[in-house]
Short mmCIF file of C-alpha atoms in Angstrom, two decimals:
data_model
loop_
_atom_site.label_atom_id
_atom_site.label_comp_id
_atom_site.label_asym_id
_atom_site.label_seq_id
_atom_site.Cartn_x
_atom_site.Cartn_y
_atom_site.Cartn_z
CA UNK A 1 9.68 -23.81 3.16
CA UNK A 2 10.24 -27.04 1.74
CA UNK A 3 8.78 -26.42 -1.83
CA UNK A 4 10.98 -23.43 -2.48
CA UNK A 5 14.06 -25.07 -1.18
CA UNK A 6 13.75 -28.01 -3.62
CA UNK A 7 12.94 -25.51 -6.62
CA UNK A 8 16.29 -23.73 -5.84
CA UNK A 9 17.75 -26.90 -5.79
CA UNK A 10 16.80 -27.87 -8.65
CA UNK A 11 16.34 -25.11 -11.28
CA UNK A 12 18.21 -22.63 -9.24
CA UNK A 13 22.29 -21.96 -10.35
CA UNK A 14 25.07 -20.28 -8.17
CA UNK A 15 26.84 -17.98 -10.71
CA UNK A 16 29.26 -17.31 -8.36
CA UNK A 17 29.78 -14.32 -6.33
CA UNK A 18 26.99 -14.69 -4.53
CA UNK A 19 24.49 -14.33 -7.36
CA UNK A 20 21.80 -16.67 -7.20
CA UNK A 21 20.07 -17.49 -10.63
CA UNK A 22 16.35 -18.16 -10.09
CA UNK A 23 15.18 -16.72 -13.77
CA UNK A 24 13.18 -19.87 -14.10
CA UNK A 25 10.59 -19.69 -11.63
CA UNK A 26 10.63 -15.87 -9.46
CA UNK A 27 12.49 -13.49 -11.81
CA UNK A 28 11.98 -13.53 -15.73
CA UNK A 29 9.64 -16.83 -15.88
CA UNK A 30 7.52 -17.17 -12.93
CA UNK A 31 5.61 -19.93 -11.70
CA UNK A 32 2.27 -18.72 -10.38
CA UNK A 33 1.54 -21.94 -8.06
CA UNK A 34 4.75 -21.60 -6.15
CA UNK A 35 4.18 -17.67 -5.99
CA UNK A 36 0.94 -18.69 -4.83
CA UNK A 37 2.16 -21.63 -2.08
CA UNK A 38 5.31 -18.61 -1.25
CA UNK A 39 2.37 -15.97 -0.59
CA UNK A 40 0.21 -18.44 1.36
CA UNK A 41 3.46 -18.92 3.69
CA UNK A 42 4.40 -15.48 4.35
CA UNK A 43 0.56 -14.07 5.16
CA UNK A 44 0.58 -16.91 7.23
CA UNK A 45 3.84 -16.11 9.23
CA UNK A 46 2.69 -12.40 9.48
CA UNK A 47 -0.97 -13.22 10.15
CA UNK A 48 -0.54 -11.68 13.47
CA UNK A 49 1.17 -8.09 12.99
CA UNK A 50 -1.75 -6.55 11.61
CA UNK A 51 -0.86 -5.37 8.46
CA UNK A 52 -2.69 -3.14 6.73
CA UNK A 53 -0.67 -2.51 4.01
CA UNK A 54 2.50 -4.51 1.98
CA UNK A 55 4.97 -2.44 0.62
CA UNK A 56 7.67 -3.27 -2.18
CA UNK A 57 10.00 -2.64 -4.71
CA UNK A 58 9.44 -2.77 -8.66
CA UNK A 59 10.33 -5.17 -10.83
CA UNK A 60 11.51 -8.60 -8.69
CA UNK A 61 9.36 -7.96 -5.82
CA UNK A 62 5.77 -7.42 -7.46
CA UNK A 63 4.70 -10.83 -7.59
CA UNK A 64 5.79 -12.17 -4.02
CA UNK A 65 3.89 -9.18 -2.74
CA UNK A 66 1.20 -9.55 -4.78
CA UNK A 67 1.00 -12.73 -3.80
CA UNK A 68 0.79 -12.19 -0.42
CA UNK A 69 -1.46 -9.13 -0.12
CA UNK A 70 -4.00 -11.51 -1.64
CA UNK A 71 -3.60 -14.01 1.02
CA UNK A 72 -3.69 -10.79 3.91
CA UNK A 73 -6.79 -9.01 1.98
CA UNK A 74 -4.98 -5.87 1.99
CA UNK A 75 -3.53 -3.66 -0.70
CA UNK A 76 0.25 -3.65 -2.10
CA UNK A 77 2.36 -0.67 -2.97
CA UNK A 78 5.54 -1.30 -5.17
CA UNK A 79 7.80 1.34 -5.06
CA UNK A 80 8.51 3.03 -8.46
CA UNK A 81 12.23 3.52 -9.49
CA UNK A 82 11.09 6.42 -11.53
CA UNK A 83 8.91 8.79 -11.18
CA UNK A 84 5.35 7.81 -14.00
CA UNK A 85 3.74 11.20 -15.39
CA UNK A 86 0.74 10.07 -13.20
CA UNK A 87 2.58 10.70 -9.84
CA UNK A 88 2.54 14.24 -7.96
CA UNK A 89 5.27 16.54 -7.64
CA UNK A 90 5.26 15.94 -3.69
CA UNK A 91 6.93 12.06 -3.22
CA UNK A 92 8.52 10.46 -0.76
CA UNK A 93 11.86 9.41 -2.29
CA UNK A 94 15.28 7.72 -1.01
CA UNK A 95 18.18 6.45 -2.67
CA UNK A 96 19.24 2.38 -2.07
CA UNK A 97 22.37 1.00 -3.52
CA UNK A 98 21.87 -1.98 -5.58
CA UNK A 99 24.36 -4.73 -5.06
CA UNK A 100 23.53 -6.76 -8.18
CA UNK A 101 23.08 -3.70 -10.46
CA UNK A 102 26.17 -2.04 -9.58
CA UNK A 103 24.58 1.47 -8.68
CA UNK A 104 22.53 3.68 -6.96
CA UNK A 105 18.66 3.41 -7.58
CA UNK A 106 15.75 5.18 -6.59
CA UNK A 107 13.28 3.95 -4.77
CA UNK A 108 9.46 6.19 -4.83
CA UNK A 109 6.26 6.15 -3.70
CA UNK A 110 3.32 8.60 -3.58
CA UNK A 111 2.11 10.10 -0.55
CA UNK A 112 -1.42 9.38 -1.84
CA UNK A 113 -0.91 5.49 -1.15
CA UNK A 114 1.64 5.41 2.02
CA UNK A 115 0.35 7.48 5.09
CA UNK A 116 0.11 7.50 8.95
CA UNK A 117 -1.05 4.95 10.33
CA UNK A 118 -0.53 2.23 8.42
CA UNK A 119 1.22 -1.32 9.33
CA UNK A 120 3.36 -1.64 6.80
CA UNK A 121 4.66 -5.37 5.95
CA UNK A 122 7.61 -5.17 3.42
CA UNK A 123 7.92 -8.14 1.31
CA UNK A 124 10.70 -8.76 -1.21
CA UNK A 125 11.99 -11.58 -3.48
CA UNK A 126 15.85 -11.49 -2.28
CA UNK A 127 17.12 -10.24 1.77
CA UNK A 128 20.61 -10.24 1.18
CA UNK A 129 22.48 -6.87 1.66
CA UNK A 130 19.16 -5.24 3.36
CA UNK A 131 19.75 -2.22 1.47
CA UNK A 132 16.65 -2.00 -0.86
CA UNK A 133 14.58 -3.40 2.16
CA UNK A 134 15.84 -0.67 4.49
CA UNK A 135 15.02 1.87 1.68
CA UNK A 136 11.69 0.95 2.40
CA UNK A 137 11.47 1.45 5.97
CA UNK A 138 13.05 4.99 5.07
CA UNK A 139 10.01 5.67 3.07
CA UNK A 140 7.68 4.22 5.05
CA UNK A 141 9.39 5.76 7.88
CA UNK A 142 8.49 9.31 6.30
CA UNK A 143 5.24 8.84 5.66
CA UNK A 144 4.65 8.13 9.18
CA UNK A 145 4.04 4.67 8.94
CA UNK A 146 4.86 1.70 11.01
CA UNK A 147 6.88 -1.53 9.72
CA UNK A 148 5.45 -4.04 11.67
CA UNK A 149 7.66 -7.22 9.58
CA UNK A 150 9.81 -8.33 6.94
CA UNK A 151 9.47 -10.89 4.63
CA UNK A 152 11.49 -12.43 1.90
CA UNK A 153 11.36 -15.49 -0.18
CA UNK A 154 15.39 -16.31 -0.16
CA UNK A 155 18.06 -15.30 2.51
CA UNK A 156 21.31 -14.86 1.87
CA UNK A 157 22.43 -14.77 5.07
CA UNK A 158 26.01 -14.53 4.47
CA UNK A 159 25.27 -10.92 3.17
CA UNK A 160 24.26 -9.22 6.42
CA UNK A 161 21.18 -7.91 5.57
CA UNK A 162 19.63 -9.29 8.70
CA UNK A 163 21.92 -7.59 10.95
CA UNK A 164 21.42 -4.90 9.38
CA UNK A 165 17.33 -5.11 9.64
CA UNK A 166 17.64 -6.58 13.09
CA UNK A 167 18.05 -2.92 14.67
CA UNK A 168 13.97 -2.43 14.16
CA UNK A 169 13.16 -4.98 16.10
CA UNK A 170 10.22 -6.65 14.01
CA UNK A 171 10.07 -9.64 12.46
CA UNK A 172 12.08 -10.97 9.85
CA UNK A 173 10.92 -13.84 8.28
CA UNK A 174 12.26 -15.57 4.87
CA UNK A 175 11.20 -19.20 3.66
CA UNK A 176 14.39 -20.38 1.70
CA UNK A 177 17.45 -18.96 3.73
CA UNK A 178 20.92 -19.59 2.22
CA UNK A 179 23.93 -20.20 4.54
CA UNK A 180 27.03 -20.37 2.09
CA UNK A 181 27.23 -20.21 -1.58
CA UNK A 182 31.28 -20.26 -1.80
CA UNK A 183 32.88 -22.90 -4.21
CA UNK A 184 29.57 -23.87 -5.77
CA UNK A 185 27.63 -24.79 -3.16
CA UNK A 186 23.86 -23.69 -2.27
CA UNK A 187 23.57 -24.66 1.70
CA UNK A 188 20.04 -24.11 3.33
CA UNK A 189 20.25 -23.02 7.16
CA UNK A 190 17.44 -22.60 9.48
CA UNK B 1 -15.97 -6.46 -16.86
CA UNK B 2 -18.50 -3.87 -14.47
CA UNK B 3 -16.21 -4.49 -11.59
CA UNK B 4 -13.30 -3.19 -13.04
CA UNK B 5 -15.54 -0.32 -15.21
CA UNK B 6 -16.70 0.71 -11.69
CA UNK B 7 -13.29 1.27 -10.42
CA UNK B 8 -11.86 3.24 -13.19
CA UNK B 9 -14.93 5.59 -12.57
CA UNK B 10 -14.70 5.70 -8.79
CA UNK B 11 -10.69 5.54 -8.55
CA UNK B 12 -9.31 6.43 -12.23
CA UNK B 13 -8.56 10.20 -13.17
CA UNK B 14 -8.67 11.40 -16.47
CA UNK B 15 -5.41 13.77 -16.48
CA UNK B 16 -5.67 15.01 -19.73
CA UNK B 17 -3.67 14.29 -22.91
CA UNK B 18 -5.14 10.65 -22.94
CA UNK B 19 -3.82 9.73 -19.66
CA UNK B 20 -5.94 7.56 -17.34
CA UNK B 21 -4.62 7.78 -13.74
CA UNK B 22 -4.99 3.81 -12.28
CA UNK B 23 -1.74 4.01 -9.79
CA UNK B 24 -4.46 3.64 -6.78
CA UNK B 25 -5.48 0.22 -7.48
CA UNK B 26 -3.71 -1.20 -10.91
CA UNK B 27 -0.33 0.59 -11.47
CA UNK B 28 1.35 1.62 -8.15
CA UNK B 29 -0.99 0.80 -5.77
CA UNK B 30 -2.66 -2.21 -6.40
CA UNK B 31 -6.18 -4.11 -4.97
CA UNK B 32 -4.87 -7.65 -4.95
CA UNK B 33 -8.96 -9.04 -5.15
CA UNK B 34 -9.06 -6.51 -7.95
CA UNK B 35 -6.29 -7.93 -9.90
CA UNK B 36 -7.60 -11.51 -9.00
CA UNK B 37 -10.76 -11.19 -10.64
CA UNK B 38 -9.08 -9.80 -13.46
CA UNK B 39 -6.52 -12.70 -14.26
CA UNK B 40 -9.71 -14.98 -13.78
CA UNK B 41 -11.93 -13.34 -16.53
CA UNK B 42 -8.73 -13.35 -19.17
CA UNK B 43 -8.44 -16.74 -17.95
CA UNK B 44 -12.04 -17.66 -18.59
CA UNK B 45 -12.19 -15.58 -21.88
CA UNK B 46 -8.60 -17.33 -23.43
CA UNK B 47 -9.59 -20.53 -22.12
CA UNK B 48 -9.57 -22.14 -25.39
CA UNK B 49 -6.81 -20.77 -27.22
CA UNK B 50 -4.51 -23.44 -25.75
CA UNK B 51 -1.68 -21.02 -24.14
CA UNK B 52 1.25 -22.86 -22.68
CA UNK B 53 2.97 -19.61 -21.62
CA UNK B 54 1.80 -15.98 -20.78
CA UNK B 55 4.46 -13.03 -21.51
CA UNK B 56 4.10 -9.72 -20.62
CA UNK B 57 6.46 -6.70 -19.96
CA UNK B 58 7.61 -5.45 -17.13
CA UNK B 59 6.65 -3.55 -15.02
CA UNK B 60 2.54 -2.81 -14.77
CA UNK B 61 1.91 -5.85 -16.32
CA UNK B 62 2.83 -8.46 -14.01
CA UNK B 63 0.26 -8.19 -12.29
CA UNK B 64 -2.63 -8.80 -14.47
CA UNK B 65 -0.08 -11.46 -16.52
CA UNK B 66 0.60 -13.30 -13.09
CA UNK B 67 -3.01 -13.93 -11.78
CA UNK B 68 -3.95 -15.02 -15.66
CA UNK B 69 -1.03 -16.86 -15.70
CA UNK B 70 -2.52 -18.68 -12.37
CA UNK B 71 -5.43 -19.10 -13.52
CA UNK B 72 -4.57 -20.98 -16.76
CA UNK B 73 -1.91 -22.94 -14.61
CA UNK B 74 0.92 -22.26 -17.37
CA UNK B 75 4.50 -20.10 -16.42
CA UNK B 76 4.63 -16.55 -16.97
CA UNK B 77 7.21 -14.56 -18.62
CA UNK B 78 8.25 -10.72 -18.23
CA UNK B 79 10.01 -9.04 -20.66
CA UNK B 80 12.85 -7.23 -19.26
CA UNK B 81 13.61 -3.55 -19.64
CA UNK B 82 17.24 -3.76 -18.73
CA UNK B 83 19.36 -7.08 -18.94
CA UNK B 84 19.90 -8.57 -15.80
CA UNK B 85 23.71 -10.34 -14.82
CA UNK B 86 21.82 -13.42 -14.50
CA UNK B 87 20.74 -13.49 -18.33
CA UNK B 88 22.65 -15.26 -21.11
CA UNK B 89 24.85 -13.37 -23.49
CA UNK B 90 22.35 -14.69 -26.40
CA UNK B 91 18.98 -13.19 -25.81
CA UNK B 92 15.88 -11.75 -28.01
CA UNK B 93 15.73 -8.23 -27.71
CA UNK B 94 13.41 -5.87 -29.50
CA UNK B 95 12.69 -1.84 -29.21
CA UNK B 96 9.25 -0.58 -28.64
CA UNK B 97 8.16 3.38 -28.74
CA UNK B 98 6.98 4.16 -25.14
CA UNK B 99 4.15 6.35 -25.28
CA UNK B 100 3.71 7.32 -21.41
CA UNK B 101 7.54 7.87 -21.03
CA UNK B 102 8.15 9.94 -24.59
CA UNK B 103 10.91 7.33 -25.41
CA UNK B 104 12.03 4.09 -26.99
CA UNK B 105 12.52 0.88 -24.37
CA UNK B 106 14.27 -2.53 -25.07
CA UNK B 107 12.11 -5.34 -24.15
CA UNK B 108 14.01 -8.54 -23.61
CA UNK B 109 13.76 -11.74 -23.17
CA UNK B 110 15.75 -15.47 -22.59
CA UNK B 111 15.77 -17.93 -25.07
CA UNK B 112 15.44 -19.96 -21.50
CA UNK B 113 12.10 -19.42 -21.27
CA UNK B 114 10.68 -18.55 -24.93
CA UNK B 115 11.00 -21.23 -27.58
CA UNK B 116 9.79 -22.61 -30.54
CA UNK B 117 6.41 -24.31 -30.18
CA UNK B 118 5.29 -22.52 -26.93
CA UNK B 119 1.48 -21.01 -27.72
CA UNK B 120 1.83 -17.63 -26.35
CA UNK B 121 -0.94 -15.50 -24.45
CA UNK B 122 0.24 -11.58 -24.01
CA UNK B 123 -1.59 -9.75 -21.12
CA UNK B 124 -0.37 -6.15 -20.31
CA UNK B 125 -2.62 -3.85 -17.93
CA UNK B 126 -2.74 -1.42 -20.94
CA UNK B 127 -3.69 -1.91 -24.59
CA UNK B 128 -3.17 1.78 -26.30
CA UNK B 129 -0.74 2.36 -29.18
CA UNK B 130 -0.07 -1.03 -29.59
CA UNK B 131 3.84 -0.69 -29.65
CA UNK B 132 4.23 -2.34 -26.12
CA UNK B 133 2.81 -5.14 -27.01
CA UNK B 134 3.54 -5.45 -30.58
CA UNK B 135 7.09 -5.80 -29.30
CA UNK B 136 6.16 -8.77 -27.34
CA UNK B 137 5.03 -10.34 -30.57
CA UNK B 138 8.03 -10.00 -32.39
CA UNK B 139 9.98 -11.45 -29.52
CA UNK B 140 7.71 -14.15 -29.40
CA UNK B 141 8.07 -14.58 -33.92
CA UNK B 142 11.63 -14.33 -33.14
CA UNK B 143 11.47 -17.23 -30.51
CA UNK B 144 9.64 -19.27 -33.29
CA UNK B 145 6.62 -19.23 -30.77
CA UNK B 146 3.23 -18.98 -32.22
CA UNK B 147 0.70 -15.67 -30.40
CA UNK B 148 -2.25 -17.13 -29.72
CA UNK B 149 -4.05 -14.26 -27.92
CA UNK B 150 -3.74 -10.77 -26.66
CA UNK B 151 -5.54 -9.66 -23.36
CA UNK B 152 -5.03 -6.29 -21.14
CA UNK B 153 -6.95 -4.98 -18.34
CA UNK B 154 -7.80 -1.49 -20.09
CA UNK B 155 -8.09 -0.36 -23.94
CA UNK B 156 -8.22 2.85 -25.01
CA UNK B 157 -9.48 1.96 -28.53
CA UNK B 158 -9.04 5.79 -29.42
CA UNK B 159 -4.92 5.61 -29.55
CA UNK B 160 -5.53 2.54 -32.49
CA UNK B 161 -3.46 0.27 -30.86
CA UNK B 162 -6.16 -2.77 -31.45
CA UNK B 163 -6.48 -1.65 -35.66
CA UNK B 164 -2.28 -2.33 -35.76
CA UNK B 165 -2.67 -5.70 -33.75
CA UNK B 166 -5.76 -6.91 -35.49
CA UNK B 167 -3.59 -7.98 -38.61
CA UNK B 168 -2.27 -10.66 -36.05
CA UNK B 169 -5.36 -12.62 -36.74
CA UNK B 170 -5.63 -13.93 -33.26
CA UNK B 171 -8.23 -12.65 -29.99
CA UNK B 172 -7.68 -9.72 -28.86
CA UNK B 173 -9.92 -9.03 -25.15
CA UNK B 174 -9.76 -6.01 -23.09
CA UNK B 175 -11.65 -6.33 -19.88
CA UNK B 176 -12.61 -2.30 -19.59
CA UNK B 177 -12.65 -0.21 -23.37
CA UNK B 178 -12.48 3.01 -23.33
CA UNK B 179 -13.64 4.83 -26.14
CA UNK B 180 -13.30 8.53 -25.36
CA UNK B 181 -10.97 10.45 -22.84
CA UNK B 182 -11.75 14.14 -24.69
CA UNK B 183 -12.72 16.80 -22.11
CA UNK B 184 -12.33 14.72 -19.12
CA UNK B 185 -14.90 12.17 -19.82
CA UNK B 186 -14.25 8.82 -19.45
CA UNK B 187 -16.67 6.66 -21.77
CA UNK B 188 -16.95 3.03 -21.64
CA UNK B 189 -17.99 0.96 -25.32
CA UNK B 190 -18.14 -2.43 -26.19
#
């Protein structure tokens, strides 16, 4: 997706490492029309999977989701990384390693919003390791629910995260997707 | 706003203790047509204050902050609770109480994306003690940005949060006020 791309290009920075800065426009600042144009996109990739349901994780991948869910008319659960007073004592619950925070998180949702049945579409800011997106499927998994796709506003291909997704065997969909980031460089694949 | 009182009654639980359950369509769960029509109204109700910015905190209220934020076409900001590795060394940080989790939280932001001059609209989904979002002012003060506004989704005027931000001088809406939670009710003012 062409806007997204050029928005990476030009307010993005490669810290090196394989950290991505995007703080300006998905992360701390956001910039509503693009979240809007980046939401458009992905209900329109997914349009056919029959989602009933878009399922994320708190803090980064609230307003892609959101975003999206609007454009699918269906709800959006993010997944709490702890537990609010307002949540039962029965959750589903998994633990997902967290490249860029160095450590283990949580990742929980309530069994009041995630049930059989449902198409689940999991939407998230960043694919890169696959980790926090396959700690979704665990809990959707447990509830009994199907993934039916994947969606993420920047690849990082080079991470494996879509090898690593590629064993459901849905689709996996991402509008800005990043080949190499070594010496510098931010290089867009298809 | 009746479409948002209606919810609360329908979907909110009163669980005692001041707490107002809204994780099935505003805090964990959430109806993305819902939160629409929200961020429209505080659009339409702050459309004259002249916001270039809307700042919030992480987590619940990026929601409401991002579909205001859309509708005023101006960036939004979210306070961080944690810093991430993508921040600057240099940043405004500033403690608030936390009523729902019995302890204090940093709120943080980037001198990136806060600076002097910006007019500053603060939507959060709750308006109760206050503290939340009188930490968001004093990151704002301490950007040398001017409040021009305070919005949230629900008030419960009860917990005085709206007597310790009136000294601000400056709008304060609340789309749903709640002006007793004793004995299970749930009572709606003006």
């Amino acid at each position: 997706m062409d806007e997204l791309k050029l928005r990476i290009l030009t307010d993005g920075k490669n810290l090196g490492g394989g950290i991505l800065k995007v703080d300006g426009f998905i992360n701390h600042q956001v910039d509503p029309a693009l979240m809007e144009s980046c939401g458009r996109e992905l209900a329109s990739r997914f349009a056919r999977v029959g989602a009933t349901k878009v399922l994320t994780a708190e803090i980064s991948g609230i307003g892609p989701a959101l975003m999206t869910a609007s454009h699918l008319h269906v709800p959006v659960v993010y997944a709490r990384k702890t537990k609010p007073v307002t949540m039962p004592d029965q959750i589903f619950l998994t633990l997902a390693p967290s490249h860029t925070k160095g450590r283990t998180v949580e990742l929980i949702v309530s069994p009041e919003y995630l049930g059989r049945g449902e198409r689940i579409l999991i939407i998230d800011d960043f694919l890169a390791t696959g980790q926090t997106i396959m700690g979704l499927v665990r809990l959707a998994q447990a509830a009994g629910a199907d993934v039916v796709g994947i969606g993420a506003l920047i690849e990082k291909r080079f991470e494996g995260g879509r090898e690593l997704l590629s064993t459901l065997g849905v689709p996996i969909e991402a509008l800005a997707l990043i080949t190499d980031m070594s010496e510098g460089r931010i290089v867009f694949g298809q």
